mmCIF file of C-alpha atoms in Angstrom:
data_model
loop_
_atom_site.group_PDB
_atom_site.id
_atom_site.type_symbol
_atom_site.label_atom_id
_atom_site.label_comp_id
_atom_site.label_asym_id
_atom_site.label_seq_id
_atom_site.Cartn_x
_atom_site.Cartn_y
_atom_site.Cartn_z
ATOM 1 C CA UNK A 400 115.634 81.407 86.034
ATOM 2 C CA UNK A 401 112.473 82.387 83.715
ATOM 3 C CA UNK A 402 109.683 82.102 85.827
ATOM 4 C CA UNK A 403 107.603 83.578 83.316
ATOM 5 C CA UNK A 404 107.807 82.017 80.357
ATOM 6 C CA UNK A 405 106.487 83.037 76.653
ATOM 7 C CA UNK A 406 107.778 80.582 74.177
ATOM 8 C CA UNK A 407 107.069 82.031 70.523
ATOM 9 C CA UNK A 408 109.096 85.507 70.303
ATOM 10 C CA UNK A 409 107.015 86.419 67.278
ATOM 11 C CA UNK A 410 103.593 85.512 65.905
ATOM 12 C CA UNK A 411 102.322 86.552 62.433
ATOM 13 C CA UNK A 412 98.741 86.326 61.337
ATOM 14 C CA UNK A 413 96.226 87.520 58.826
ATOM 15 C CA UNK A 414 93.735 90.175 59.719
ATOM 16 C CA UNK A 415 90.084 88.853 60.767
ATOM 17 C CA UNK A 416 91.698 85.937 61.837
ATOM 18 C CA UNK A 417 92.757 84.910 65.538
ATOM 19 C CA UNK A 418 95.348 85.492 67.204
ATOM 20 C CA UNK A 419 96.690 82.823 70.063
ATOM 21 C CA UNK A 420 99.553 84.458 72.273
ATOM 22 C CA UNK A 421 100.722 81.809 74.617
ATOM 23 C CA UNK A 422 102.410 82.050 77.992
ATOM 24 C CA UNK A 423 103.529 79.768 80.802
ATOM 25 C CA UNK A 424 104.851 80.026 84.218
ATOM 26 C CA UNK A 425 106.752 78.043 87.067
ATOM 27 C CA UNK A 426 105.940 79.511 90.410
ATOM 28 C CA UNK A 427 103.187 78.368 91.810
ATOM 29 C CA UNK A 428 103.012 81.431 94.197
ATOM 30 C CA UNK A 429 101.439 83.727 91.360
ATOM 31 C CA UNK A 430 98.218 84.602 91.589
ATOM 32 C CA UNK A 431 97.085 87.169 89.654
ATOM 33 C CA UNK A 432 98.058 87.813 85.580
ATOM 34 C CA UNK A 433 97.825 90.222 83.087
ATOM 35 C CA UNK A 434 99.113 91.183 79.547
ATOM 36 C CA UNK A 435 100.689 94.118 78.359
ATOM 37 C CA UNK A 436 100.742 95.398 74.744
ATOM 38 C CA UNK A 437 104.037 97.300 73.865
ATOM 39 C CA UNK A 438 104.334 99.619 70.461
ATOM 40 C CA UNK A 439 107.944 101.149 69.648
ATOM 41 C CA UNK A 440 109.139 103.811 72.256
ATOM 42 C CA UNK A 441 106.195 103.557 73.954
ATOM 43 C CA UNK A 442 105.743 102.504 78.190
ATOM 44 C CA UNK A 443 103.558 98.581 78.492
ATOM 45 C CA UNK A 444 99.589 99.609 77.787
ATOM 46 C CA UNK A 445 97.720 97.327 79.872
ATOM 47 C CA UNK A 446 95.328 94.690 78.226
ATOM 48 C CA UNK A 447 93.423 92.198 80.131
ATOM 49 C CA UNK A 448 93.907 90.639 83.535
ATOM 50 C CA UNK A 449 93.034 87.556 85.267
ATOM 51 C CA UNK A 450 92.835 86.329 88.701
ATOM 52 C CA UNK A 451 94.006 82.418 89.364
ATOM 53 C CA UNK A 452 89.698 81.692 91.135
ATOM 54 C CA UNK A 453 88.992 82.769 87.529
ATOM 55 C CA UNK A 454 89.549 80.495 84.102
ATOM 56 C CA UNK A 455 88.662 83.075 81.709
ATOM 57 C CA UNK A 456 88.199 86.606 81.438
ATOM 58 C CA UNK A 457 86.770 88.433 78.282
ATOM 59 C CA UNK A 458 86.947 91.886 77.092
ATOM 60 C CA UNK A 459 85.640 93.015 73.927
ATOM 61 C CA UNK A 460 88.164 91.231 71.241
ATOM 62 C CA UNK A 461 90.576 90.327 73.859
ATOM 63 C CA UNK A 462 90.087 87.368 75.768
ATOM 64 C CA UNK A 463 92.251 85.421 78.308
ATOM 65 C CA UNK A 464 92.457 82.033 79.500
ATOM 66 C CA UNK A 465 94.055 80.435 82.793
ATOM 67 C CA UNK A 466 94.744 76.813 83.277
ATOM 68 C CA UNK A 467 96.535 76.706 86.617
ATOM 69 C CA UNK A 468 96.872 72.953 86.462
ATOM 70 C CA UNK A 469 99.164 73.771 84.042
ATOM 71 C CA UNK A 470 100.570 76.814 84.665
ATOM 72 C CA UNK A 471 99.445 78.135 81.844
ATOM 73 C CA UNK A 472 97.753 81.270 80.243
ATOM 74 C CA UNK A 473 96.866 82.650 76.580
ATOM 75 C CA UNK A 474 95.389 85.787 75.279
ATOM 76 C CA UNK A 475 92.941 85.239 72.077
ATOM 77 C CA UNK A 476 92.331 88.595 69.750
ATOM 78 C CA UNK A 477 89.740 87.931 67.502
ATOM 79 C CA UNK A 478 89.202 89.383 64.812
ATOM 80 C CA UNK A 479 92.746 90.386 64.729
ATOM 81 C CA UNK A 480 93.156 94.142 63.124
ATOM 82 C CA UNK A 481 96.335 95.673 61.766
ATOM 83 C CA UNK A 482 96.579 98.288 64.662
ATOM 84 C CA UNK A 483 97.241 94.984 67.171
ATOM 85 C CA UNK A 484 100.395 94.685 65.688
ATOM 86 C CA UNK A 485 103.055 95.274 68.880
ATOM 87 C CA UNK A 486 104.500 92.942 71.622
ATOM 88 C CA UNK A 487 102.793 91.846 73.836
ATOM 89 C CA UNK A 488 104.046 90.374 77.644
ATOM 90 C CA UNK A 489 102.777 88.453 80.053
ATOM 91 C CA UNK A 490 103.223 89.464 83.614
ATOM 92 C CA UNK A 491 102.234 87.097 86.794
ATOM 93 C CA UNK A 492 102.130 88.675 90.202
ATOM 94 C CA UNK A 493 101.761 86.830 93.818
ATOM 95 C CA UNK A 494 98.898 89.301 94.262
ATOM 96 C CA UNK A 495 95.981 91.264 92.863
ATOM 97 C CA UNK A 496 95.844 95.414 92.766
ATOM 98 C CA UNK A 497 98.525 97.548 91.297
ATOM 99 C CA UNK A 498 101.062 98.159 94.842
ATOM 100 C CA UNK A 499 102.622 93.922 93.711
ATOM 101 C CA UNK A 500 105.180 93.581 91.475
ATOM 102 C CA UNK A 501 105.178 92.155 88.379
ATOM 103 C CA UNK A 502 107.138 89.010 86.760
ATOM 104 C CA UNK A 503 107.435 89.569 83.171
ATOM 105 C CA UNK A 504 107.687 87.297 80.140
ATOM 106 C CA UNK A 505 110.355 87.975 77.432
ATOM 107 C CA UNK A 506 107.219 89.538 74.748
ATOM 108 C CA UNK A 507 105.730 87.967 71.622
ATOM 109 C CA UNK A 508 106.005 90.724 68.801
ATOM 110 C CA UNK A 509 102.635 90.127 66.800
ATOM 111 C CA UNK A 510 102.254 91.195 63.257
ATOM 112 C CA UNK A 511 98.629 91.311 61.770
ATOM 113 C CA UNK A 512 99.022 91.588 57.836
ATOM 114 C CA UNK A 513 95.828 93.268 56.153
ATOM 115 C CA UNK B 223 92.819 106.701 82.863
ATOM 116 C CA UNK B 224 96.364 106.671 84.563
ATOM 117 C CA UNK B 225 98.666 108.560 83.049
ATOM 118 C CA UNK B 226 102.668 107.991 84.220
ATOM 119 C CA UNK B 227 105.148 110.572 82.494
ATOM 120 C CA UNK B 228 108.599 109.301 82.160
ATOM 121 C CA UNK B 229 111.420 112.374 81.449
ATOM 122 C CA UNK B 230 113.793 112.051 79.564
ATOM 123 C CA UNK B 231 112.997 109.615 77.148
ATOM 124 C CA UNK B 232 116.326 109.666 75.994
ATOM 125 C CA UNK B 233 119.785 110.049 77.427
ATOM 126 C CA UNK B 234 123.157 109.721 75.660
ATOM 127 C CA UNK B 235 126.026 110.583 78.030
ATOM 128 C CA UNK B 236 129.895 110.616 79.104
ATOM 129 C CA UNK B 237 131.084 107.672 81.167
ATOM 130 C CA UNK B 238 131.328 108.605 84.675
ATOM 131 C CA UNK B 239 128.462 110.616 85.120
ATOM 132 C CA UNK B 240 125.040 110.526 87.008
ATOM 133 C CA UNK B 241 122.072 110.457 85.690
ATOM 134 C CA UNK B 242 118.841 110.998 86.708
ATOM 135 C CA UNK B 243 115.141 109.951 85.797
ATOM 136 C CA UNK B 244 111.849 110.747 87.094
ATOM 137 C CA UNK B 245 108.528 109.258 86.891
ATOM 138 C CA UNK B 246 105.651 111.737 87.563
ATOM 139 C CA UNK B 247 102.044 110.020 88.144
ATOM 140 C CA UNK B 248 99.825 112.729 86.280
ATOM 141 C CA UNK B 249 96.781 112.321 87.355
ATOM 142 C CA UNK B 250 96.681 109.673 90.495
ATOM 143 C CA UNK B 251 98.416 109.299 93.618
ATOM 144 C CA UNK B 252 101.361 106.604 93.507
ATOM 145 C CA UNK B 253 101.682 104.508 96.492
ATOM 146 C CA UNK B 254 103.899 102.725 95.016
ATOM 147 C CA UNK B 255 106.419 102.638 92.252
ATOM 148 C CA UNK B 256 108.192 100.582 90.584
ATOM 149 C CA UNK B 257 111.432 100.933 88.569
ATOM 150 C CA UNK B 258 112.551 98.267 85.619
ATOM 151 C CA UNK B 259 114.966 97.572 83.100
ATOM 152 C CA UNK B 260 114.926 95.727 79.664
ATOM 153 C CA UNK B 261 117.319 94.795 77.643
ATOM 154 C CA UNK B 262 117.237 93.979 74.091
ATOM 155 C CA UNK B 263 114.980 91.362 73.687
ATOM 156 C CA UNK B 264 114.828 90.061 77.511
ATOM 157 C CA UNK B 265 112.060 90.714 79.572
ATOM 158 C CA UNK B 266 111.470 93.837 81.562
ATOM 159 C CA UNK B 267 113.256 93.228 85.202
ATOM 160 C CA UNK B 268 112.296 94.626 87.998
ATOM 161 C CA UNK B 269 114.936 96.884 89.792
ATOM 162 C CA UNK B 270 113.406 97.762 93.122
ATOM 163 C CA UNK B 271 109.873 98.972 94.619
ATOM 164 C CA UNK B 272 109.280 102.369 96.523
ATOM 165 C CA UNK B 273 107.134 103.444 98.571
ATOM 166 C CA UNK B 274 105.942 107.253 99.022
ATOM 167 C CA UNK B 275 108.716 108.003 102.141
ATOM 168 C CA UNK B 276 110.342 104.854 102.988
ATOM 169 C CA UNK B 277 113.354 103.312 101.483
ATOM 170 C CA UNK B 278 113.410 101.506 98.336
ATOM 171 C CA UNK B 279 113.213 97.746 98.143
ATOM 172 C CA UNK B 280 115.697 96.350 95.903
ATOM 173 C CA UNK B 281 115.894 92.945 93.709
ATOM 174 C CA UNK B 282 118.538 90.470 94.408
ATOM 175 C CA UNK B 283 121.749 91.510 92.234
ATOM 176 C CA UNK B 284 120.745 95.533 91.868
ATOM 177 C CA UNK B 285 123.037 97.836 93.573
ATOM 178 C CA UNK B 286 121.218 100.140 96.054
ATOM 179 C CA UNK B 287 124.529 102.526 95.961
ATOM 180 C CA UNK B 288 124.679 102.301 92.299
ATOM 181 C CA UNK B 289 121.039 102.906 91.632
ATOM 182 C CA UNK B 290 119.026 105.707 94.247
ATOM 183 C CA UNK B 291 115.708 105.545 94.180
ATOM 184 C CA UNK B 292 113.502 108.466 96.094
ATOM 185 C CA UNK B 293 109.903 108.509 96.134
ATOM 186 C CA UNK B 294 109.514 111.584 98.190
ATOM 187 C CA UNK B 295 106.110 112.391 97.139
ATOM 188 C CA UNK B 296 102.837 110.855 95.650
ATOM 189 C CA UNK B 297 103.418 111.685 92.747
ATOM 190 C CA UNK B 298 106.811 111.552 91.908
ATOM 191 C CA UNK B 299 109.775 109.181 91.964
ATOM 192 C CA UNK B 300 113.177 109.496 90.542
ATOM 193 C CA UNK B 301 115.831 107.042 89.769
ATOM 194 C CA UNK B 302 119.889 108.241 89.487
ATOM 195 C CA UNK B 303 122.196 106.144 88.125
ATOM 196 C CA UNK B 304 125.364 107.231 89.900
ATOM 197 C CA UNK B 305 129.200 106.975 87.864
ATOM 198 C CA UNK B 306 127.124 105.300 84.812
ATOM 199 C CA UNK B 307 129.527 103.174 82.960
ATOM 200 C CA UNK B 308 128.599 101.416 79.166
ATOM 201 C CA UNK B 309 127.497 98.245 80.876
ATOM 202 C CA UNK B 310 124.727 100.205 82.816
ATOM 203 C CA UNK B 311 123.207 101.533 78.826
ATOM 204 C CA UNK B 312 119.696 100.141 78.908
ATOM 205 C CA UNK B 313 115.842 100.499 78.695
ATOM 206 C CA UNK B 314 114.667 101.915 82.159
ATOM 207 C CA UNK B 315 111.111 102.359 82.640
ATOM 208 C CA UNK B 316 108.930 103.070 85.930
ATOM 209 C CA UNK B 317 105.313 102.249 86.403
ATOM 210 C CA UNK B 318 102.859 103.809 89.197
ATOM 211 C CA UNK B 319 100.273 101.405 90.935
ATOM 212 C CA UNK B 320 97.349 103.242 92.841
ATOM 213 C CA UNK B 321 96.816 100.766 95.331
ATOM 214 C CA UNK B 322 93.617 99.714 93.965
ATOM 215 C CA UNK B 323 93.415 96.070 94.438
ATOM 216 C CA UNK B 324 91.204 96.398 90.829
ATOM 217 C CA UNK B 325 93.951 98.524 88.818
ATOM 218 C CA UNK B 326 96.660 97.779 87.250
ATOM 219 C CA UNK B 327 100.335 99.387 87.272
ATOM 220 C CA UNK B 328 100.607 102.185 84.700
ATOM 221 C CA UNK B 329 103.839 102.333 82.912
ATOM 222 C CA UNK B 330 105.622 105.530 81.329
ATOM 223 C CA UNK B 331 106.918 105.470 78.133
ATOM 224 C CA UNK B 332 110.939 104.308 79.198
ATOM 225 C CA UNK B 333 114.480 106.482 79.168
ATOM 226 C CA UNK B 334 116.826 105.005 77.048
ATOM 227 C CA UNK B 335 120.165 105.692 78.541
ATOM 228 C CA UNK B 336 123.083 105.277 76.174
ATOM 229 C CA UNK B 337 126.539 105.907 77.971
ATOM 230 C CA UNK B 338 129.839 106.459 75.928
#
């Protein structure tokens, strides 16, 4: 049972452009979610988090969005640059802080063409 | 910022034998780790939680016996995977959380473990 959900396992788009990296979830216990950017052979660098009081939460390029009502979250890049390309996973948690552990999504690999 | 090291970041062994795999917190105190596994185009699954001296919490359908998980300091965990068979070759990767309620868990870069 996928209780994290992201739909689209890969996204291609042009650089400059936007990039829309969707995820949804069913429990309605999670609280607290974040996304994780993945290259080859490398450990989950984490992105941007947000906290279910919160609807969006912006950080430089990267900027997520929570609708709870639906139980659902994105992550915009924008512009979108080459050196985004990687997967990238959604992770929901019942709690804030770093000592909760995660629910994770299957990844969307993202490839940004120059 | 965090750094977890993972070692070894690759294993290829016999069938039968133990392995094991430690996650090292570098330059934080880990309250808590966490050890999952991915395979090849799943999600990452969590395997159990441990915490600095106490016994590790395992997920529903992970073998405690199979699997030994010891957290014995703050900065160090290790994961064996005892009589490894083919069926137990994977992705396994740990990640340290401070226990700052404003961090997030810090991964390490994975062990793939490839048993003949």
């Amino acid at each position: 049972d996928q209780q994290v959900k992201q739909n689209s396992p890969s996204l291609s788009v042009q650089e400059g452009r936007i990039s829309i990296l969707n995820c949804d979830y069913t429990n309605s216990m999670f609280d607290y979610f974040l996304w994780y950017k993945k290259y080859p052979a490398e450990g989950p660098t984490f992105l941007i988090s947000i906290s279910s009081i919160k609807d969006k939460n912006e950080d430089g390029r990267f900027t997520v969005f929570l609708n709870k009502s639906a139980k659902h979250l994105s992550l915009h890049i924008v512009p979108s640059q080459p050196g985004d390309s990687a997967v990238y996973f959604c992770a929901a948690s019942g709690r804030g802080g770093s000592n909760y552990k995660l629910t994770f999504g299957k990844g969307t690999l993202l490839t940004v063409n120059p | 910022g965090a750094v977890v090291s993972q070692h070894p970041s690759r294993v290829i062994c016999k069938s039968g034998t133990s392995v094991k795999i430690e996650c090292r917190s570098l330059d934080f105190q880990a309250t808590t780790m966490f050890w999952y596994r991915q395979f090849p185009k799943q999600s990452l699954m969590l395997m159990a939680t441990s915490n600095e001296g106490s016994k590790a919490t395992y997920e529903q359908g992970v073998e405690k016996d199979k699997f030994l998980i010891n957290h014995a300091s703050l900065t160090l965990s290790t994961l064996t995977v005892t009589s490894a068979h083919p069926e137990d070759s994977s992705f396994y990767i740990c990640s340290a959380g401070t226990g700052d309620l404003n961090q997030p868990q810090h991964f390490g870069d994975g062990t793939r473990l490839s048993i003949l």
